[in-house]
Coordinates of N, CA and C in Angstrom, one line a residue:
Chain A
G170 N 51.6 5.4 -12.7 CA 50.2 5.5 -12.4 C 49.8 6.5 -11.4
A171 N 48.6 6.8 -11.2 CA 48.1 7.8 -10.2 C 48.4 7.2 -8.8
G172 N 48.8 8.1 -7.9 CA 49.1 7.8 -6.6 C 47.8 8.1 -5.7
V173 N 48.0 8.1 -4.4 CA 46.9 8.5 -3.5 C 46.7 10.0 -3.6
S174 N 45.5 10.4 -3.7 CA 45.3 11.9 -3.7 C 44.4 12.2 -2.6
Q175 N 44.5 13.4 -2.1 CA 43.8 13.9 -1.0 C 43.3 15.4 -1.3
S176 N 42.1 15.7 -0.8 CA 41.6 17.1 -0.9 C 40.8 17.5 0.3
P177 N 40.8 18.8 0.6 CA 41.7 19.8 0.1 C 43.1 19.6 0.5
S178 N 44.1 20.3 -0.1 CA 45.4 20.2 0.4 C 45.6 21.1 1.7
N179 N 44.9 22.1 1.8 CA 44.9 23.0 3.0 C 43.5 23.4 3.3
K180 N 43.2 23.4 4.6 CA 41.9 23.8 5.1 C 42.0 24.7 6.4
V181 N 41.5 25.9 6.3 CA 41.4 26.7 7.5 C 40.0 26.9 7.9
T182 N 39.7 26.6 9.2 CA 38.3 26.6 9.6 C 38.2 27.3 11.0
E183 N 37.0 27.6 11.4 CA 36.9 28.2 12.7 C 36.4 27.2 13.7
K184 N 36.9 27.4 14.9 CA 36.5 26.4 16.0 C 35.0 26.2 16.0
G185 N 34.6 25.0 16.1 CA 33.2 24.7 16.2 C 32.6 24.2 14.9
K186 N 33.3 24.5 13.8 CA 32.7 24.1 12.4 C 33.1 22.7 12.2
D187 N 32.3 22.1 11.2 CA 32.6 20.7 10.8 C 33.5 20.8 9.5
V188 N 34.4 19.8 9.4 CA 35.2 19.7 8.2 C 35.1 18.3 7.6
E189 N 35.3 18.2 6.3 CA 35.3 16.9 5.6 C 36.6 16.8 4.8
L190 N 37.3 15.7 5.0 CA 38.6 15.5 4.3 C 38.4 14.3 3.4
R191 N 38.9 14.4 2.1 CA 38.7 13.3 1.2 C 40.0 12.6 0.8
C192 N 39.9 11.3 0.6 CA 41.0 10.5 0.1 C 40.6 9.6 -1.0
D193 N 41.4 9.7 -2.1 CA 41.2 8.7 -3.2 C 42.4 7.8 -3.2
P194 N 42.2 6.5 -2.9 CA 43.3 5.6 -2.8 C 43.8 5.2 -4.2
I195 N 44.9 4.5 -4.3 CA 45.3 3.9 -5.5 C 44.3 2.8 -6.0
S196 N 43.9 2.9 -7.3 CA 42.9 1.9 -7.8 C 43.3 0.5 -7.5
G197 N 42.4 -0.3 -7.0 CA 42.6 -1.7 -6.7 C 43.2 -2.0 -5.3
H198 N 43.6 -0.9 -4.6 CA 44.1 -1.1 -3.2 C 42.9 -1.3 -2.3
T199 N 42.9 -2.4 -1.5 CA 41.8 -2.7 -0.7 C 41.9 -2.2 0.7
A200 N 43.1 -1.9 1.2 CA 43.3 -1.3 2.5 C 43.5 0.2 2.5
L201 N 42.9 0.9 3.4 CA 43.0 2.3 3.5 C 43.1 2.7 4.9
Y202 N 44.1 3.6 5.2 CA 44.4 4.1 6.5 C 44.3 5.6 6.6
W203 N 43.8 6.1 7.7 CA 43.9 7.6 8.0 C 44.8 7.7 9.2
Y204 N 45.7 8.7 9.1 CA 46.6 9.1 10.2 C 46.5 10.6 10.4
R205 N 47.0 11.1 11.6 CA 47.3 12.5 11.7 C 48.7 12.7 12.2
Q206 N 49.3 13.8 11.8 CA 50.6 14.1 12.2 C 50.6 15.6 12.7
S207 N 50.9 15.8 14.0 CA 51.0 17.1 14.5 C 52.5 17.5 14.4
L208 N 52.7 18.8 14.5 CA 54.1 19.4 14.3 C 55.1 18.7 15.2
G209 N 56.1 18.1 14.6 CA 57.1 17.5 15.4 C 56.8 16.1 16.0
Q210 N 55.6 15.6 15.7 CA 55.1 14.4 16.3 C 55.1 13.3 15.2
G211 N 55.1 12.1 15.7 CA 55.0 10.9 14.8 C 53.6 10.8 14.2
L212 N 53.4 9.8 13.4 CA 52.1 9.6 12.8 C 51.2 8.9 13.8
E213 N 50.0 9.4 14.0 CA 49.0 8.8 14.9 C 48.0 8.1 14.1
F214 N 47.8 6.8 14.3 CA 46.8 6.0 13.6 C 45.4 6.5 14.0
L215 N 44.5 6.6 13.0 CA 43.1 7.0 13.3 C 42.2 5.9 13.0
I216 N 42.1 5.4 11.8 CA 41.2 4.4 11.4 C 41.7 3.6 10.2
Y217 N 41.2 2.3 10.1 CA 41.7 1.4 9.0 C 40.5 0.7 8.4
F218 N 40.5 0.7 7.1 CA 39.4 0.0 6.3 C 40.1 -1.1 5.5
Q219 N 39.5 -2.2 5.5 CA 40.0 -3.3 4.6 C 38.8 -4.0 3.9
G220 N 38.8 -3.8 2.6 CA 37.7 -4.4 1.8 C 36.3 -4.0 2.4
N221 N 35.5 -5.1 2.5 CA 34.1 -4.8 3.0 C 34.0 -5.1 4.5
S222 N 35.1 -5.3 5.2 CA 35.1 -5.6 6.6 C 34.8 -4.4 7.4
A223 N 34.3 -4.6 8.6 CA 34.1 -3.4 9.5 C 35.4 -2.7 9.8
P224 N 35.4 -1.4 9.7 CA 36.6 -0.7 10.0 C 37.1 -0.8 11.4
D225 N 38.5 -0.7 11.5 CA 39.1 -0.6 12.8 C 39.2 0.9 13.2
K226 N 38.3 1.3 14.2 CA 38.2 2.7 14.6 C 39.0 3.0 15.9
S227 N 39.8 2.0 16.3 CA 40.4 2.1 17.6 C 41.3 3.4 17.8
G228 N 41.7 4.0 16.7 CA 42.6 5.2 16.9 C 41.8 6.5 16.9
L229 N 40.6 6.5 16.7 CA 39.8 7.8 16.6 C 39.9 8.4 18.0
P230 N 40.3 9.7 18.1 CA 40.5 10.3 19.5 C 39.2 10.7 20.2
S231 N 38.1 10.9 19.5 CA 36.9 11.2 20.2 C 35.7 10.9 19.2
D232 N 34.5 11.0 19.7 CA 33.3 10.8 18.9 C 33.0 11.9 17.9
R233 N 33.9 12.9 17.9 CA 33.7 14.0 16.9 C 34.3 13.6 15.6
F234 N 35.1 12.5 15.6 CA 35.8 12.0 14.4 C 35.0 10.8 13.9
S235 N 34.8 10.8 12.6 CA 34.2 9.6 11.9 C 34.7 9.5 10.5
A236 N 34.6 8.3 9.9 CA 35.1 8.2 8.6 C 34.2 7.1 7.9
E237 N 34.1 7.3 6.6 CA 33.4 6.4 5.7 C 34.3 6.0 4.6
R238 N 34.0 4.8 4.0 CA 34.6 4.5 2.7 C 33.5 3.9 1.9
T239 N 33.2 4.6 0.8 CA 32.1 4.2 -0.1 C 32.6 3.3 -1.2
G240 N 31.9 2.2 -1.4 CA 32.2 1.4 -2.6 C 33.6 0.8 -2.6
G241 N 34.2 0.7 -1.4 CA 35.6 0.2 -1.3 C 36.6 1.1 -1.9
S242 N 36.3 2.3 -2.2 CA 37.3 3.2 -2.8 C 37.5 4.5 -2.0
V243 N 36.8 5.5 -2.4 CA 37.0 6.9 -1.8 C 36.6 6.8 -0.3
S244 N 37.4 7.6 0.5 CA 37.1 7.7 1.9 C 37.0 9.1 2.3
T245 N 36.1 9.4 3.2 CA 35.9 10.7 3.8 C 36.1 10.7 5.3
L246 N 37.0 11.5 5.8 CA 37.1 11.7 7.3 C 36.4 13.0 7.7
T247 N 35.5 12.9 8.6 CA 34.7 14.0 9.1 C 35.1 14.4 10.5
I248 N 35.3 15.6 10.8 CA 35.6 16.1 12.1 C 34.5 17.1 12.4
Q249 N 33.7 16.8 13.4 CA 32.6 17.7 13.8 C 33.1 18.6 14.9
R250 N 32.5 19.8 15.0 CA 32.8 20.7 16.1 C 34.3 20.8 16.3
T251 N 35.0 21.2 15.3 CA 36.5 21.2 15.4 C 37.0 22.1 16.6
Q252 N 38.1 21.6 17.1 CA 38.8 22.3 18.2 C 40.2 22.6 17.7
Q253 N 40.8 23.6 18.4 CA 42.1 24.0 18.0 C 43.2 22.9 18.0
E254 N 43.0 21.9 19.0 CA 43.9 20.8 19.0 C 43.8 19.8 17.9
D255 N 42.7 20.0 17.0 CA 42.6 19.2 15.9 C 43.5 19.6 14.7
S256 N 44.1 20.8 14.9 CA 45.0 21.3 13.9 C 46.2 20.3 13.7
A257 N 46.4 19.9 12.5 CA 47.4 18.8 12.2 C 47.4 18.6 10.7
V258 N 48.3 17.7 10.2 CA 48.3 17.2 8.9 C 47.6 15.9 8.9
Y259 N 46.5 15.7 8.1 CA 45.8 14.4 8.1 C 46.3 13.7 6.8
L260 N 46.8 12.5 7.0 CA 47.4 11.7 5.9 C 46.6 10.5 5.7
C261 N 46.4 10.1 4.5 CA 45.7 8.9 4.1 C 46.7 8.0 3.4
A262 N 46.6 6.7 3.6 CA 47.5 5.8 2.9 C 46.7 4.6 2.4
S263 N 47.1 4.0 1.3 CA 46.5 2.8 0.9 C 47.5 1.7 0.6
S264 N 47.1 0.4 0.7 CA 48.0 -0.7 0.3 C 47.2 -1.7 -0.4
R265 N 47.9 -2.6 -1.1 CA 47.2 -3.6 -2.0 C 46.3 -4.5 -1.2
G266 N 46.8 -4.9 0.0 CA 46.0 -5.8 0.7 C 46.2 -5.7 2.2
A267 N 45.8 -6.7 3.0 CA 45.9 -6.6 4.4 C 47.1 -7.3 5.0
G268 N 48.0 -7.8 4.2 CA 49.2 -8.4 4.8 C 50.1 -7.5 5.5
N269 N 50.8 -7.9 6.5 CA 51.6 -6.9 7.3 C 53.0 -6.7 6.7
Q270 N 53.2 -7.2 5.5 CA 54.4 -6.8 4.7 C 54.1 -5.9 3.6
E271 N 52.8 -5.4 3.5 CA 52.4 -4.6 2.4 C 52.9 -3.2 2.6
T272 N 53.4 -2.6 1.5 CA 53.8 -1.2 1.5 C 52.6 -0.3 1.6
Q273 N 52.7 0.7 2.4 CA 51.7 1.8 2.4 C 52.1 2.9 1.5
Y274 N 51.2 3.4 0.7 CA 51.5 4.5 -0.2 C 50.6 5.7 0.4
F275 N 51.3 6.8 0.7 CA 50.7 7.9 1.3 C 50.3 9.0 0.3
G276 N 49.2 9.6 0.6 CA 48.8 10.8 -0.1 C 49.6 12.0 0.4
P277 N 49.5 13.2 -0.2 CA 50.2 14.4 0.2 C 49.7 15.0 1.5
G278 N 48.5 14.6 2.0 CA 48.0 15.1 3.2 C 47.1 16.3 3.0
T279 N 46.3 16.6 4.1 CA 45.5 17.8 4.2 C 46.0 18.5 5.4
R280 N 46.4 19.8 5.3 CA 46.9 20.5 6.4 C 45.7 21.3 6.9
L281 N 45.2 20.9 8.2 CA 44.1 21.5 8.8 C 44.5 22.5 9.8
L282 N 44.0 23.7 9.8 CA 44.2 24.7 10.8 C 42.9 25.2 11.4
V283 N 42.7 25.0 12.7 CA 41.5 25.4 13.3 C 41.8 26.7 14.1
L284 N 41.1 27.8 13.8 CA 41.4 29.1 14.4 C 40.5 29.3 15.7
Chain B
R213 N 56.7 3.4 28.8 CA 57.6 3.4 27.6 C 56.9 3.3 26.3
K214 N 57.3 4.2 25.4 CA 56.6 4.2 24.1 C 56.9 2.9 23.3
E215 N 55.9 2.5 22.5 CA 56.1 1.2 21.8 C 57.2 1.3 20.8
V216 N 57.5 2.4 20.2 CA 58.6 2.6 19.2 C 59.3 3.9 19.6
E217 N 60.6 3.8 19.8 CA 61.4 5.0 20.2 C 62.5 5.2 19.2
Q218 N 62.7 6.4 18.9 CA 63.8 6.8 18.1 C 64.5 8.1 18.6
D219 N 65.8 8.2 18.4 CA 66.5 9.4 18.8 C 66.1 10.5 17.7
P220 N 65.5 11.6 18.2 CA 65.0 12.6 17.2 C 66.1 13.3 16.4
G221 N 67.3 13.3 17.0 CA 68.4 14.0 16.3 C 68.3 15.5 16.6
P222 N 68.8 16.4 15.6 CA 69.2 16.0 14.3 C 70.6 15.4 14.3
F223 N 70.9 14.5 13.4 CA 72.2 14.0 13.1 C 72.7 14.9 11.9
N224 N 73.8 15.6 12.2 CA 74.4 16.6 11.3 C 75.7 16.0 10.8
V225 N 75.7 15.6 9.5 CA 76.9 14.9 9.0 C 77.4 15.5 7.7
P226 N 78.7 15.4 7.4 CA 79.2 15.9 6.1 C 78.9 14.9 5.0
E227 N 78.8 15.4 3.8 CA 78.7 14.5 2.6 C 79.8 13.4 2.7
G228 N 79.4 12.2 2.3 CA 80.4 11.1 2.3 C 80.5 10.4 3.5
A229 N 79.9 10.9 4.6 CA 80.0 10.2 5.9 C 79.1 9.0 5.9
T230 N 79.4 8.1 6.9 CA 78.5 7.0 7.2 C 77.8 7.3 8.5
V231 N 76.5 7.1 8.5 CA 75.7 7.4 9.7 C 74.7 6.3 9.9
A232 N 74.4 6.0 11.2 CA 73.5 4.9 11.6 C 72.5 5.4 12.6
F233 N 71.3 4.9 12.5 CA 70.2 5.2 13.4 C 69.7 3.9 14.0
N234 N 69.3 4.0 15.2 CA 68.6 2.8 15.8 C 67.2 3.2 16.2
C235 N 66.4 2.1 16.3 CA 65.0 2.3 16.7 C 64.7 1.1 17.6
T236 N 64.2 1.4 18.8 CA 63.9 0.3 19.7 C 62.4 0.1 19.8
Y237 N 61.9 -1.1 20.0 CA 60.5 -1.4 20.1 C 60.3 -2.2 21.3
S238 N 59.1 -2.0 21.9 CA 58.9 -2.6 23.3 C 58.1 -3.9 23.2
N239 N 57.4 -4.2 22.1 CA 56.5 -5.3 22.1 C 57.2 -6.5 21.4
S240 N 57.5 -7.6 22.2 CA 58.2 -8.7 21.6 C 57.4 -9.4 20.5
A241 N 56.1 -9.2 20.4 CA 55.3 -9.8 19.4 C 55.4 -9.1 18.1
S242 N 56.2 -8.1 18.0 CA 56.4 -7.3 16.8 C 57.0 -8.2 15.7
Q243 N 56.4 -8.1 14.5 CA 56.8 -9.1 13.5 C 57.3 -8.4 12.2
S244 N 56.8 -7.3 11.9 CA 57.2 -6.6 10.6 C 57.8 -5.2 10.9
F245 N 58.8 -4.9 10.1 CA 59.6 -3.7 10.4 C 59.9 -3.0 9.1
F246 N 59.9 -1.7 9.2 CA 60.1 -0.9 8.0 C 60.9 0.4 8.4
W247 N 61.5 0.9 7.4 CA 62.0 2.3 7.5 C 61.3 3.1 6.4
Y248 N 60.7 4.2 6.8 CA 60.1 5.2 5.8 C 61.0 6.4 5.9
R249 N 60.9 7.2 4.8 CA 61.6 8.5 4.7 C 60.6 9.5 4.5
Q250 N 60.7 10.7 5.2 CA 59.8 11.8 5.1 C 60.6 13.1 4.9
D251 N 60.4 13.6 3.7 CA 61.0 14.9 3.4 C 60.2 16.0 4.1
C252 N 60.8 17.2 4.3 CA 60.1 18.3 4.9 C 58.8 18.6 4.2
R253 N 57.7 18.6 4.9 CA 56.3 19.0 4.4 C 55.9 18.1 3.3
K254 N 56.4 16.8 3.3 CA 56.0 15.9 2.3 C 55.4 14.6 3.0
E255 N 54.9 13.7 2.2 CA 54.3 12.5 2.8 C 55.5 11.5 3.0
P256 N 55.3 10.5 4.0 CA 56.3 9.4 4.1 C 56.3 8.5 2.9
K257 N 57.5 8.0 2.6 CA 57.6 7.0 1.5 C 58.5 5.9 2.0
L258 N 58.1 4.6 1.6 CA 58.9 3.5 2.0 C 60.3 3.6 1.5
L259 N 61.2 3.4 2.5 CA 62.6 3.3 2.1 C 63.0 1.8 1.9
M260 N 62.8 1.1 3.0 CA 63.0 -0.4 2.8 C 62.3 -1.1 4.0
S261 N 62.0 -2.4 3.7 CA 61.5 -3.3 4.7 C 62.8 -3.8 5.4
V262 N 62.6 -4.3 6.6 CA 63.7 -4.9 7.4 C 63.5 -6.4 7.6
Y263 N 64.4 -7.2 7.1 CA 64.2 -8.6 7.2 C 65.1 -9.2 8.3
S264 N 64.7 -10.4 8.8 CA 65.4 -11.0 9.9 C 66.9 -11.1 9.6
S265 N 67.2 -11.4 8.4 CA 68.6 -11.7 8.0 C 69.4 -10.4 7.7
G266 N 68.7 -9.3 7.8 CA 69.3 -8.0 7.3 C 69.2 -7.9 5.8
N267 N 69.2 -6.7 5.4 CA 69.1 -6.5 3.9 C 69.7 -5.1 3.5
E268 N 70.2 -5.1 2.3 CA 70.9 -4.0 1.8 C 70.3 -3.5 0.5
D269 N 70.3 -2.2 0.3 CA 69.8 -1.6 -0.9 C 70.7 -0.5 -1.3
G270 N 71.6 -0.7 -2.1 CA 72.6 0.3 -2.5 C 73.4 0.8 -1.3
R271 N 73.3 2.0 -0.9 CA 74.0 2.6 0.2 C 73.3 2.4 1.5
F272 N 72.2 1.8 1.5 CA 71.4 1.6 2.7 C 71.4 0.2 3.2
T273 N 71.6 0.0 4.5 CA 71.6 -1.4 5.1 C 70.7 -1.3 6.3
A274 N 69.8 -2.3 6.4 CA 68.9 -2.4 7.5 C 69.2 -3.7 8.3
Q275 N 69.1 -3.6 9.6 CA 69.4 -4.8 10.4 C 68.3 -4.9 11.5
L276 N 68.0 -6.1 11.9 CA 67.0 -6.4 12.9 C 67.7 -7.2 14.0
N277 N 67.6 -6.8 15.3 CA 68.1 -7.5 16.4 C 66.9 -7.8 17.3
R278 N 66.4 -9.1 17.2 CA 65.2 -9.4 17.9 C 65.5 -9.6 19.4
A279 N 66.7 -10.1 19.7 CA 67.1 -10.3 21.1 C 67.0 -9.0 21.9
S280 N 67.6 -7.9 21.3 CA 67.6 -6.6 22.0 C 66.5 -5.7 21.5
Q281 N 65.6 -6.2 20.7 CA 64.5 -5.5 20.2 C 64.8 -4.1 19.6
Y282 N 65.6 -4.1 18.6 CA 65.9 -2.9 17.9 C 66.1 -3.2 16.4
I283 N 65.9 -2.2 15.6 CA 66.3 -2.2 14.2 C 67.2 -1.0 13.9
S284 N 68.0 -1.2 12.9 CA 69.0 -0.1 12.6 C 68.9 0.2 11.1
L285 N 69.4 1.4 10.8 CA 69.5 1.8 9.4 C 70.9 2.4 9.3
L286 N 71.7 1.9 8.4 CA 73.0 2.4 8.1 C 73.0 3.1 6.7
I287 N 73.5 4.3 6.6 CA 73.6 5.0 5.3 C 75.1 5.2 5.1
R288 N 75.6 4.7 4.0 CA 77.0 4.9 3.6 C 77.1 6.0 2.6
D289 N 78.3 6.7 2.5 CA 78.5 7.7 1.5 C 77.3 8.7 1.4
S290 N 77.0 9.3 2.5 CA 75.8 10.2 2.6 C 75.8 11.3 1.5
K291 N 74.7 11.5 0.9 CA 74.5 12.6 -0.1 C 73.6 13.7 0.5
L292 N 73.7 14.9 -0.1 CA 72.9 16.0 0.4 C 71.4 15.6 0.3
S293 N 71.1 14.8 -0.7 CA 69.7 14.4 -0.9 C 69.1 13.4 0.1
D294 N 70.1 12.9 1.0 CA 69.6 12.0 2.0 C 69.0 12.8 3.2
S295 N 69.2 14.1 3.2 CA 68.6 14.9 4.3 C 67.1 14.7 4.3
A296 N 66.6 14.3 5.5 CA 65.2 13.9 5.6 C 65.0 13.4 7.0
T297 N 63.7 13.1 7.4 CA 63.4 12.4 8.6 C 63.2 11.0 8.3
Y298 N 63.8 10.1 9.1 CA 63.7 8.6 8.9 C 62.8 8.1 9.9
L299 N 61.7 7.5 9.5 CA 60.7 6.9 10.4 C 60.8 5.4 10.5
C300 N 60.8 5.0 11.8 CA 60.8 3.5 12.0 C 59.4 3.1 12.2
V301 N 59.0 2.0 11.6 CA 57.7 1.5 11.6 C 57.7 0.0 12.0
V302 N 56.8 -0.3 13.0 CA 56.8 -1.6 13.6 C 55.3 -2.1 13.5
M303 N 55.1 -3.4 13.2 CA 53.8 -4.0 13.1 C 53.8 -5.3 13.9
R304 N 52.8 -5.4 14.8 CA 52.7 -6.7 15.6 C 52.2 -7.8 14.7
G305 N 52.6 -9.0 15.1 CA 52.0 -10.2 14.4 C 50.5 -10.2 14.5
G306 N 49.8 -10.5 13.4 CA 48.4 -10.5 13.4 C 47.7 -9.2 13.4
S307 N 48.4 -8.1 13.4 CA 47.8 -6.8 13.4 C 48.1 -6.1 12.0
Y308 N 47.2 -5.3 11.6 CA 47.5 -4.6 10.3 C 47.7 -3.1 10.6
I309 N 47.8 -2.8 11.9 CA 48.0 -1.4 12.3 C 49.4 -1.1 12.6
P310 N 50.1 -0.3 11.8 CA 51.5 0.0 12.1 C 51.7 1.0 13.2
T311 N 52.8 0.9 13.9 CA 53.1 2.0 14.9 C 54.4 2.7 14.3
F312 N 54.3 4.0 14.2 CA 55.3 4.8 13.7 C 56.1 5.4 14.8
G313 N 57.4 5.4 14.7 CA 58.3 6.2 15.6 C 58.1 7.7 15.2
R314 N 58.7 8.6 16.1 CA 58.6 10.0 15.8 C 59.6 10.5 14.8
G315 N 60.5 9.6 14.5 CA 61.5 9.9 13.4 C 62.8 10.4 13.9
T316 N 63.8 10.2 13.1 CA 65.2 10.7 13.3 C 65.5 11.7 12.2
S317 N 65.9 12.9 12.5 CA 66.2 13.9 11.5 C 67.7 13.8 11.1
L318 N 67.9 13.7 9.8 CA 69.3 13.7 9.2 C 69.5 14.9 8.4
I319 N 70.6 15.6 8.7 CA 71.0 16.8 7.8 C 72.4 16.4 7.3
V320 N 72.5 16.4 6.0 CA 73.8 16.2 5.3 C 74.2 17.5 4.8
H321 N 75.4 17.9 5.2 CA 75.9 19.3 4.7 C 77.1 19.1 3.8
P322 N 77.4 20.1 3.0 CA 78.5 20.0 2.0 C 79.8 20.0 2.8

């Protein structure tokens, strides 16, 4: 079946511009995560959605970052007024439910470069 | 101290070798443990969960040592295709937010 998809796969933008990154989770998966991974670094948690509950935004690094999940499916991560330090790979993952033994399935990521 | 720590490597081993990685975690409330594999410029994929009693999947064996707060991954009869970065993942009880280690790089050479 279809896995997690993300778009765009690559994005080059100028400092100060806004960007939107999209994630389509696996159909039926209620949990959705956003992470970012900088070169040589581990995955940094950003935000977590579970069903209709309020998202856990505890990992968002600044108020320039926000995310939505519409209809419990597609999610959009928005970065306003991008900075060069925002350059990273942004990964989305989904899982069937909220249990802490659930496998996370990752999308291929969006590689963001801020010039 | 970081919540999850791994030796970044790289571990450079010949085909057929046995290699082991450890991952230490600092929070004693940690309850769920996983190993993920990440190939170069690809997304992470689950390799195996780590159970209290230890578990094996083919050439891969995972162990948990709660007393010393570490998990391990043993790979027997290494293949070229095992070359990747291995990510340790820890989740606290009652939390759905995993913490990823920075990964251990494995290079298997002919």
